[in-house]
């Protein structure tokens, strides 16, 4: 079976009924891998695909929303964002300024501004549910696959949570 959508084209399911779509999306000076997946195409509605397409099309605005949410967590000393920032400061030490894209003097702000959006995964079968509909992966170093922040999003694009991958 297959699902057809204006943005995604024809989404064919594998023998197990799962669907998967992937593409590189450019925004600003970044190129991001975007995946759409669902374990059973029967659980994916046209509305879910419309919402997914809107999130992808608005990825630049979504990225700005996510970064503002991360900044809001900086004042909480127990947040995953604060932990990540402290880990990066410790790991880079005096070389931190070399990886930052903007230096304002506030290390937390500078690290969040300098994070690269590595990927976005849309869990199309979670539309309308309580579990994350999309997950955005951020890293200060594009080669550090384990040292990332994962941002869980609802289907309306609001941030549910931010957590580190480790």
XYZ file of N, CA and C in Angstrom:
498
model
N 0.830 -1.182 0.000
C 0.000 0.000 0.000
C 0.876 1.247 0.000
N 0.268 2.371 -0.312
C 0.998 3.628 -0.336
C 0.055 4.762 0.047
N 0.664 5.826 0.563
C -0.059 7.048 0.882
C 0.502 8.122 -0.045
N -0.378 8.916 -0.626
C 0.080 10.002 -1.489
C -0.191 11.337 -0.807
N 0.813 12.218 -0.899
C 0.688 13.534 -0.270
C 1.369 14.563 -1.165
N 0.814 15.776 -1.202
C 1.363 16.828 -2.063
C 2.825 17.143 -1.753
N 3.201 17.187 -0.481
C 4.572 17.540 -0.101
C 5.508 16.340 -0.196
N 5.099 15.206 0.320
C 5.972 14.041 0.428
C 5.940 13.135 -0.801
N 4.963 13.331 -1.672
C 4.827 12.441 -2.823
C 4.193 11.141 -2.391
N 4.608 10.060 -3.012
C 4.072 8.747 -2.670
C 4.935 8.126 -1.579
N 4.300 7.818 -0.465
C 4.980 7.158 0.647
C 4.598 5.694 0.619
N 5.508 4.875 0.176
C 5.253 3.436 0.109
C 5.627 2.789 1.425
N 4.887 1.787 1.783
C 5.223 1.070 3.012
C 6.019 -0.176 2.667
N 6.833 -0.577 3.614
C 7.603 -1.799 3.454
C 6.727 -3.003 3.752
N 7.293 -4.195 3.711
C 6.521 -5.410 3.960
C 5.902 -5.457 5.353
N 6.509 -4.715 6.291
C 5.977 -4.691 7.652
C 4.941 -3.592 7.857
N 4.645 -2.804 6.816
C 3.651 -1.747 6.902
C 4.227 -0.401 7.307
N 5.524 -0.343 7.602
C 6.159 0.895 8.026
C 6.419 1.814 6.836
N 6.392 3.119 7.107
C 6.754 4.089 6.078
C 7.961 4.886 6.554
N 8.748 5.334 5.591
C 9.934 6.130 5.899
C 10.200 7.056 4.725
N 10.468 8.320 5.036
C 10.809 9.330 4.032
C 11.974 10.125 4.590
N 12.935 10.452 3.763
C 14.070 11.258 4.222
C 14.500 12.216 3.117
N 14.961 13.379 3.547
C 15.443 14.374 2.594
C 16.314 15.385 3.338
N 17.211 16.028 2.614
C 18.014 17.124 3.170
C 17.254 18.417 2.906
N 17.122 19.231 3.928
C 16.421 20.501 3.816
C 17.405 21.606 4.171
N 17.496 22.609 3.315
C 18.392 23.734 3.560
C 17.619 24.885 4.175
N 18.225 25.498 5.188
C 17.708 26.753 5.715
C 18.888 27.522 6.272
N 18.877 28.825 6.023
C 20.039 29.620 6.406
C 21.273 29.043 5.739
N 22.307 28.834 6.531
C 23.536 28.240 5.992
C 23.694 26.790 6.433
N 22.577 26.178 6.847
C 22.617 24.796 7.312
C 21.858 23.873 6.363
N 22.267 22.626 6.374
C 21.564 21.569 5.652
C 21.215 20.504 6.689
N 19.945 20.197 6.788
C 19.444 19.337 7.853
C 18.802 18.085 7.258
N 19.085 16.945 7.856
C 18.411 15.717 7.459
C 17.053 15.665 8.142
N 16.006 15.505 7.352
C 14.654 15.391 7.889
C 14.128 14.013 7.530
N 13.668 13.300 8.553
C 13.084 11.969 8.368
C 11.636 11.996 8.823
N 10.796 11.296 8.108
C 9.426 11.060 8.532
C 9.276 9.556 8.609
N 8.759 9.089 9.727
C 8.667 7.655 9.922
C 7.398 7.293 10.681
N 6.946 6.094 10.469
C 5.819 5.525 11.223
C 5.898 4.009 11.091
N 5.717 3.291 12.200
C 5.810 1.834 12.150
C 4.662 1.169 11.383
N 3.543 1.887 11.242
C 2.394 1.316 10.530
C 1.686 2.438 9.787
N 1.665 2.351 8.481
C 1.063 3.423 7.687
C -0.411 3.609 8.001
N -1.052 2.597 8.539
C -2.464 2.710 8.901
C -2.684 3.741 10.004
N -1.632 4.053 10.757
C -1.719 5.021 11.855
C -1.374 6.437 11.424
N -1.173 6.660 10.119
C -0.778 7.972 9.608
C -1.937 8.575 8.822
N -2.377 9.743 9.276
C -3.485 10.421 8.605
C -2.957 11.492 7.651
N -3.808 11.930 6.748
C -3.453 13.037 5.867
C -3.182 14.291 6.688
N -3.942 14.477 7.767
C -3.735 15.633 8.632
C -2.338 15.592 9.257
N -1.896 14.408 9.681
C -0.546 14.268 10.249
C 0.510 14.646 9.218
N 0.305 14.239 7.985
C 1.257 14.583 6.922
C 1.228 16.078 6.616
N 0.036 16.686 6.671
C -0.068 18.138 6.465
C 0.687 18.887 7.561
N 0.521 18.446 8.808
C 1.207 19.074 9.937
C 2.717 18.886 9.783
N 3.147 17.695 9.407
C 4.573 17.423 9.211
C 5.145 18.320 8.117
N 4.432 18.461 7.016
C 4.889 19.319 5.920
C 5.001 20.771 6.377
N 4.049 21.224 7.190
C 4.091 22.602 7.694
C 5.292 22.807 8.613
N 5.598 21.815 9.457
C 6.766 21.931 10.337
C 8.052 22.008 9.521
N 8.142 21.174 8.495
C 9.346 21.179 7.661
C 9.461 22.502 6.900
N 8.356 22.960 6.339
C 8.371 24.220 5.587
C 8.717 25.401 6.480
N 8.345 25.317 7.746
C 8.622 26.390 8.689
C 9.795 26.094 9.601
N 10.745 25.300 9.128
C 11.840 24.834 9.976
C 12.671 25.997 10.535
N 12.794 27.072 9.800
C 13.576 28.208 10.293
C 12.891 28.846 11.505
N 11.584 29.052 11.420
C 10.838 29.600 12.551
C 10.814 28.617 13.716
N 10.681 27.344 13.401
C 10.680 26.308 14.426
C 12.013 26.277 15.163
N 13.102 26.409 14.430
C 14.432 26.464 15.029
C 14.539 27.649 15.982
N 14.023 28.792 15.601
C 14.063 29.979 16.469
C 13.247 29.741 17.739
N 12.096 29.108 17.611
C 11.256 28.775 18.769
C 11.996 27.849 19.719
N 12.661 26.841 19.164
C 13.403 25.874 19.973
C 14.554 26.557 20.706
N 15.279 27.414 20.030
C 16.402 28.102 20.675
C 15.912 29.024 21.801
N 14.760 29.677 21.609
C 14.195 30.501 22.686
C 13.817 29.631 23.880
N 13.279 28.458 23.621
C 12.928 27.533 24.707
C 14.183 27.076 25.456
N 15.265 26.830 24.722
C 16.521 26.455 25.376
C 17.031 27.600 26.252
N 16.983 28.820 25.727
C 17.426 29.981 26.506
C 16.604 30.140 27.781
N 15.322 29.831 27.713
C 14.452 29.944 28.885
C 14.853 28.963 29.986
N 15.528 27.882 29.615
C 15.937 26.881 30.595
C 17.295 27.170 31.232
N 18.008 28.155 30.728
C 19.363 28.437 31.215
C 19.365 28.840 32.689
N 18.342 29.526 33.150
C 18.292 29.960 34.549
C 18.041 28.809 35.519
N 17.571 27.678 35.015
C 17.323 26.507 35.855
C 18.606 25.678 35.919
N 19.266 25.693 37.059
C 20.554 24.997 37.210
C 20.437 23.488 37.050
N 19.226 22.935 37.122
C 19.055 21.486 37.000
C 18.586 21.066 35.611
N 18.436 22.016 34.702
C 17.924 21.674 33.374
C 18.978 20.964 32.533
N 18.515 20.194 31.586
C 19.407 19.495 30.649
C 20.204 20.503 29.820
N 19.593 21.629 29.493
C 20.285 22.654 28.704
C 21.467 23.210 29.492
N 21.242 23.525 30.749
C 22.323 24.044 31.600
C 23.431 23.007 31.732
N 23.055 21.749 31.954
C 24.053 20.673 32.049
C 24.877 20.588 30.781
N 24.206 20.650 29.632
C 24.890 20.575 28.342
C 25.878 21.733 28.196
N 25.438 22.932 28.538
C 26.302 24.108 28.425
C 27.531 23.946 29.307
N 27.337 23.502 30.537
C 28.469 23.294 31.444
C 29.423 22.230 30.907
N 28.870 21.162 30.324
C 29.711 20.106 29.737
C 30.534 20.650 28.581
N 29.924 21.469 27.742
C 30.635 22.029 26.596
C 31.735 22.982 27.052
N 31.444 23.795 28.070
C 32.462 24.707 28.597
C 33.643 23.920 29.152
N 33.347 22.820 29.842
C 34.423 21.997 30.401
C 35.204 21.288 29.306
N 34.490 20.740 28.323
C 35.146 19.977 27.255
C 36.044 20.867 26.388
N 35.579 22.066 26.059
C 36.341 22.939 25.173
C 37.324 23.833 25.907
N 37.037 24.145 27.149
C 37.938 24.992 27.926
C 38.233 26.303 27.224
N 39.512 26.621 27.096
C 39.937 27.878 26.479
C 39.663 27.934 24.973
N 39.408 26.804 24.347
C 39.146 26.763 22.904
C 37.664 26.950 22.563
N 36.817 27.189 23.566
C 35.379 27.325 23.320
C 35.085 28.419 22.296
N 35.744 29.554 22.410
C 35.467 30.665 21.493
C 35.744 30.297 20.041
N 36.601 29.326 19.807
C 36.925 28.908 18.439
C 35.759 28.209 17.751
N 34.840 27.608 18.510
C 33.705 26.895 17.904
C 32.423 27.718 17.918
N 32.449 28.858 18.579
C 31.268 29.705 18.658
C 31.130 30.565 17.406
N 29.898 30.739 16.949
C 29.664 31.569 15.764
C 29.445 33.027 16.125
N 29.105 33.284 17.378
C 28.853 34.640 17.838
C 29.333 34.729 19.281
N 30.066 35.772 19.592
C 30.597 35.907 20.946
C 30.062 37.200 21.552
N 29.140 37.029 22.502
C 28.530 38.178 23.162
C 29.072 38.383 24.567
N 29.786 37.373 25.058
C 30.273 37.432 26.425
C 29.452 36.584 27.372
N 28.274 36.144 26.935
C 27.427 35.257 27.731
C 27.558 33.857 27.125
N 28.342 33.009 27.767
C 28.657 31.687 27.205
C 27.411 30.860 26.913
N 26.425 30.898 27.786
C 25.209 30.107 27.572
C 24.495 30.539 26.298
N 24.331 31.842 26.136
C 23.675 32.375 24.937
C 24.498 32.036 23.697
N 25.805 32.206 23.789
C 26.673 31.957 22.646
C 26.655 30.490 22.232
N 26.633 29.580 23.199
C 26.591 28.151 22.875
C 25.265 27.805 22.209
N 24.164 28.300 22.736
C 22.855 28.004 22.130
C 22.778 28.581 20.719
N 23.271 29.770 20.513
C 23.285 30.368 19.165
C 24.158 29.563 18.204
N 25.205 28.938 18.745
C 26.179 28.236 17.908
C 25.815 26.779 17.635
N 24.789 26.283 18.284
C 24.390 24.894 18.049
C 23.975 24.692 16.599
N 24.347 23.556 16.037
C 23.928 23.176 14.689
C 22.713 22.268 14.798
N 21.714 22.554 13.997
C 20.577 21.637 13.901
C 21.027 20.495 13.003
N 21.144 19.317 13.579
C 21.677 18.167 12.855
C 20.588 17.406 12.097
N 19.449 17.198 12.769
C 18.384 16.422 12.127
C 17.044 16.726 12.773
N 16.013 16.352 12.053
C 14.645 16.447 12.548
C 13.956 15.145 12.159
N 13.386 14.488 13.147
C 12.664 13.244 12.898
C 11.201 13.462 13.241
N 10.336 13.171 12.307
C 8.896 13.312 12.529
C 8.307 11.922 12.703
N 7.632 11.749 13.813
C 6.987 10.475 14.144
C 5.518 10.621 13.782
N 5.213 10.398 12.518
C 3.908 10.746 11.957
C 2.741 10.038 12.631
N 2.987 8.896 13.223
C 1.898 8.169 13.881
C 1.551 8.744 15.253
N 2.301 9.719 15.727
C 2.059 10.322 17.043
C 1.197 11.578 16.969
N 0.676 11.891 15.791
C -0.165 13.078 15.632
C -1.387 12.973 16.550
N -1.602 14.037 17.315
C -2.755 14.070 18.209
C -2.548 13.337 19.518
N -1.386 12.727 19.708
C -1.114 11.979 20.928
C -0.341 12.807 21.942
N 0.057 12.156 23.012
C 0.808 12.847 24.062
C 2.314 12.678 23.905
N 2.740 11.715 23.104
C 4.172 11.519 22.853
C 4.650 12.540 21.820
N 5.965 12.781 21.763
C 6.485 13.757 20.799
C 6.110 13.399 19.357
N 5.778 14.434 18.605
C 5.477 14.285 17.185
C 6.742 14.465 16.352
N 7.668 15.264 16.873
C 8.928 15.511 16.172
C 10.054 15.649 17.195
N 11.264 15.296 16.748
C 12.451 15.423 17.584
C 13.518 16.125 16.750
N 14.039 17.230 17.307
C 15.113 17.955 16.639
C 16.403 17.706 17.416
N 17.473 17.430 16.684
C 18.759 17.094 17.293
C 19.751 18.224 17.039
N 20.350 18.726 18.130
C 21.305 19.829 18.066
C 22.649 19.400 18.638
N 23.735 19.932 18.063
C 25.081 19.666 18.582
C 25.953 20.891 18.335
N 26.888 21.114 19.234
C 27.852 22.197 19.046
C 28.898 21.776 18.023
N 29.231 20.492 18.032
C 30.193 19.921 17.096
C 29.465 18.906 16.227
N 29.432 19.148 14.935
C 28.699 18.272 14.018
C 29.216 16.835 14.026
N 30.458 16.637 14.454
C 31.023 15.287 14.486
C 30.789 14.574 15.817
N 30.250 15.259 16.800
C 30.024 14.663 18.121
C 28.617 14.074 18.175
N 28.474 12.869 17.675
C 27.150 12.264 17.556
C 26.517 11.881 18.891
N 27.322 11.737 19.938
C 26.762 11.382 21.241
C 26.515 12.592 22.126
N 27.111 13.702 21.795
C 27.054 14.901 22.623
C 26.049 15.878 22.026
N 24.762 15.537 22.150
C 23.718 16.325 21.500
C 22.584 16.642 22.475
N 21.801 17.634 22.099
C 20.556 17.941 22.784
C 19.411 17.526 21.871
N 18.444 16.831 22.437
C 17.261 16.408 21.692
C 16.074 17.223 22.181
N 15.364 17.831 21.254
C 14.218 18.661 21.591
C 12.966 17.951 21.081
N 12.083 17.608 22.010
C 10.835 16.930 21.678
C 9.744 17.971 21.453
N 9.047 17.841 20.335
C 8.024 18.806 19.948
C 6.655 18.150 19.831
N 5.633 18.916 20.187
C 4.255 18.496 19.958
C 3.919 18.756 18.488
N 2.776 18.268 18.051
C 2.417 18.450 16.644
C 2.081 19.903 16.295
N 1.906 20.752 17.296
C 1.679 22.173 17.015
C 2.988 22.970 17.001
N 4.120 22.272 17.158
C 5.427 22.911 17.119
C 5.913 23.426 18.460
N 5.136 23.212 19.516
C 5.583 23.663 20.831
C 6.573 22.676 21.423
N 7.483 23.198 22.235
C 8.516 22.360 22.843
C 7.923 21.628 24.043
N 8.059 20.301 24.032
C 7.608 19.480 25.150
C 8.733 19.347 26.169
N 9.932 19.035 25.669
C 11.079 18.862 26.563
C 12.375 18.956 25.778
N 13.457 19.213 26.528
C 14.810 19.211 25.977
C 15.611 18.261 26.840
N 16.311 17.338 26.185
C 17.116 16.387 26.951
C 18.416 16.098 26.219
N 19.408 15.691 26.983
C 20.674 15.314 26.362
C 20.588 13.866 25.939
N 21.384 13.514 24.950
C 21.331 12.152 24.408
C 22.072 11.147 25.271
N 22.945 11.604 26.155
C 23.726 10.644 26.944
C 23.008 10.146 28.169
